[in-house]
C-alpha positions as semicolon CSV with decimal commas, in nm:
position;residue;x (nm);y (nm);z (nm)
1;M;12,424;9,363;10,384
2;K;12,133;9,353;10,121
3;K;12,232;9,262;9,782
4;A;12,157;9,533;9,540
5;N;11,904;9,471;9,257
6;V;11,852;9,643;8,929
7;I;11,555;9,854;9,060
8;D;11,760;9,971;9,355
9;L;12,024;10,081;9,100
10;A;11,777;10,268;8,896
11;H;11,645;10,441;9,195
12;N;11,995;10,539;9,285
13;I;12,031;10,674;8,941
14;L;11,702;10,854;8,978
15;L;11,813;11,013;9,314
16;K;12,097;11,189;9,137
17;H;11,857;11,346;8,861
18;I;11,533;11,442;9,031
19;Q;11,436;11,744;9,230
20;P;11,138;11,814;9,435
21;H;10,979;12,061;9,191
22;M;10,974;11,819;8,919
23;T;10,709;11,631;8,709
24;I;10,813;11,277;8,617
25;V;10,623;11,027;8,377
26;D;10,620;10,646;8,505
27;A;10,546;10,504;8,169
28;T;10,483;10,159;8,289
29;C;10,349;10,192;8,648
30;G;10,320;9,801;8,707
31;N;10,279;9,738;9,075
32;G;10,361;10,091;9,165
33;H;10,700;10,071;9,325
34;D;10,862;10,340;9,105
35;T;10,555;10,564;9,119
36;L;10,559;10,532;9,499
37;F;10,937;10,628;9,497
38;L;10,883;10,919;9,277
39;A;10,571;11,040;9,428
40;S;10,732;11,046;9,766
41;R;11,025;11,268;9,644
42;I;10,879;11,515;9,373
43;E;10,572;11,737;9,300
44;H;10,400;11,525;9,040
45;V;10,381;11,190;8,878
46;H;10,181;11,075;8,581
47;A;10,146;10,684;8,602
48;F;10,065;10,494;8,282
49;D;9,973;10,144;8,218
50;I;9,745;9,938;7,967
51;Q;9,636;9,700;8,253
52;Q;9,362;9,801;8,489
53;E;9,526;9,564;8,748
54;A;9,859;9,752;8,747
55;L;9,670;10,084;8,802
56;D;9,466;9,926;9,068
57;N;9,791;9,781;9,224
58;T;9,960;10,141;9,207
59;R;9,671;10,305;9,344
60;E;9,660;10,090;9,652
61;L;10,036;10,126;9,715
62;T;10,019;10,503;9,681
63;K;9,678;10,569;9,849
64;D;9,825;10,816;10,081
65;L;9,968;11,028;9,820
66;D;9,757;11,289;9,620
67;N;10,020;11,400;9,357
68;I;9,964;11,108;9,103
69;T;9,771;11,119;8,774
70;F;9,683;10,780;8,634
71;H;9,627;10,718;8,285
72;H;9,486;10,387;8,170
73;T;9,644;10,386;7,823
74;S;9,956;10,296;7,647
75;H;10,273;10,501;7,697
76;E;10,268;10,585;7,317
77;H;10,012;10,859;7,429
78;I;10,263;11,041;7,684
79;T;10,344;11,324;7,450
80;K;9,992;11,369;7,352
81;L;9,866;11,381;7,718
82;I;10,153;11,561;7,882
83;S;10,314;11,864;7,769
84;N;10,569;11,939;8,015
85;Y;10,766;11,678;8,205
86;D;11,130;11,648;8,350
87;G;11,180;11,285;8,286
88;V;11,020;10,957;8,185
89;I;11,110;10,602;8,328
90;F;11,007;10,271;8,189
91;N;11,026;9,941;8,361
92;L;10,981;9,703;8,076
93;G;10,849;9,347;8,052
94;Y;10,534;9,215;8,208
95;L;10,369;9,281;8,528
96;P;10,512;9,086;8,820
97;K;10,257;8,835;8,957
98;G;10,055;8,929;8,663
99;D;9,986;8,769;8,326
100;K;10,305;8,715;8,179
101;S;10,177;8,694;7,821
102;I;10,102;9,061;7,848
103;T;10,419;9,241;7,812
104;T;10,540;9,568;7,689
105;H;10,616;9,545;7,302
106;H;10,914;9,658;7,102
107;I;10,701;9,860;6,854
108;S;10,517;10,051;7,114
109;T;10,835;10,122;7,306
110;V;11,033;10,255;7,017
111;N;10,750;10,462;6,908
112;T;10,725;10,627;7,243
113;L;11,099;10,683;7,255
114;K;11,065;10,843;6,913
115;S;10,803;11,093;7,026
116;L;11,004;11,151;7,350
117;H;11,309;11,235;7,120
118;E;11,117;11,473;6,915
119;K;11,030;11,675;7,242
120;H;11,411;11,673;7,363
121;Q;11,284;11,722;7,710
122;G;11,418;11,591;8,048
123;F;11,574;11,249;8,094
124;V;11,486;10,897;7,995
125;L;11,562;10,596;8,227
126;I;11,457;10,251;8,093
127;V;11,478;9,933;8,281
128;A;11,502;9,620;8,020
129;Y;11,445;9,273;8,060
130;P;11,597;9,053;7,799
131;G;11,522;8,733;8,010
132;H;11,199;8,654;7,785
133;T;11,140;8,639;7,410
134;E;10,957;8,985;7,363
135;G;11,225;9,128;7,614
136;I;11,528;9,023;7,406
137;I;11,339;9,169;7,088
138;E;11,260;9,483;7,284
139;Q;11,604;9,538;7,408
140;V;11,756;9,485;7,070
141;A;11,504;9,724;6,908
142;L;11,572;10,011;7,162
143;Q;11,938;9,958;7,147
144;S;11,920;10,002;6,773
145;F;11,693;10,313;6,806
146;L;11,938;10,497;7,047
147;D;12,221;10,390;6,829
148;K;12,060;10,548;6,525
149;Q;11,993;10,891;6,709
150;D;12,223;11,145;6,807
151;I;12,176;11,047;7,195
152;K;12,453;11,006;7,439
153;Y;12,331;10,729;7,655
154;E;12,468;10,490;7,918
155;V;12,398;10,132;7,960
156;I;12,426;10,010;8,315
157;R;12,418;9,659;8,470
158;L;12,465;9,534;8,807
159;P;12,834;9,482;8,876
160;H;12,801;9,124;8,972
161;I;12,574;9,009;8,695
162;T;12,727;8,908;8,356
163;K;12,457;8,682;8,223
164;K;12,343;8,783;7,884
165;D;12,002;8,793;7,998
166;A;12,059;8,997;8,303
167;P;11,843;9,323;8,320
168;L;12,002;9,648;8,177
169;I;11,932;10,012;8,257
170;Y;11,958;10,281;7,970
171;F;11,992;10,637;8,070
172;Y;12,013;10,955;7,876
173;T;11,907;11,326;7,933
174;Y;11,856;11,600;7,667
């Protein structure tokens, strides 16, 4: 039997919350695996990334699908560009097989979460990776933000991983 990973776990959570008519924002499309997962199951996906390489990788992976809008910009602009969505997902960190010096950043991540919180719309799923320096800072910042808000959220880890730098999934809904 294949060992589950954090992305499998995140996708299983999504399966419980998505419906075919939905529009979901992939705030960090990376290599496109989450975008593909969603676009194969829902009406529309908005895929964001600051790296052209990530957008190109996602376009290639999803080339047979026509229900994706690509945004070559920071996820900080989600609420400025998209008025209605049913959920937002984040897969934080750096682009796998890309330049590891380019990472998501705690300030932009928390700013995005603040703007999403002001809208009180849909659900938010975040996969955080505290296994690198910015990842630790980002995970602490987003945990702090969530703790200060009136948000009931879940933190999920793979059952067999107890290392302090193991990835975490944050999930909440409005």
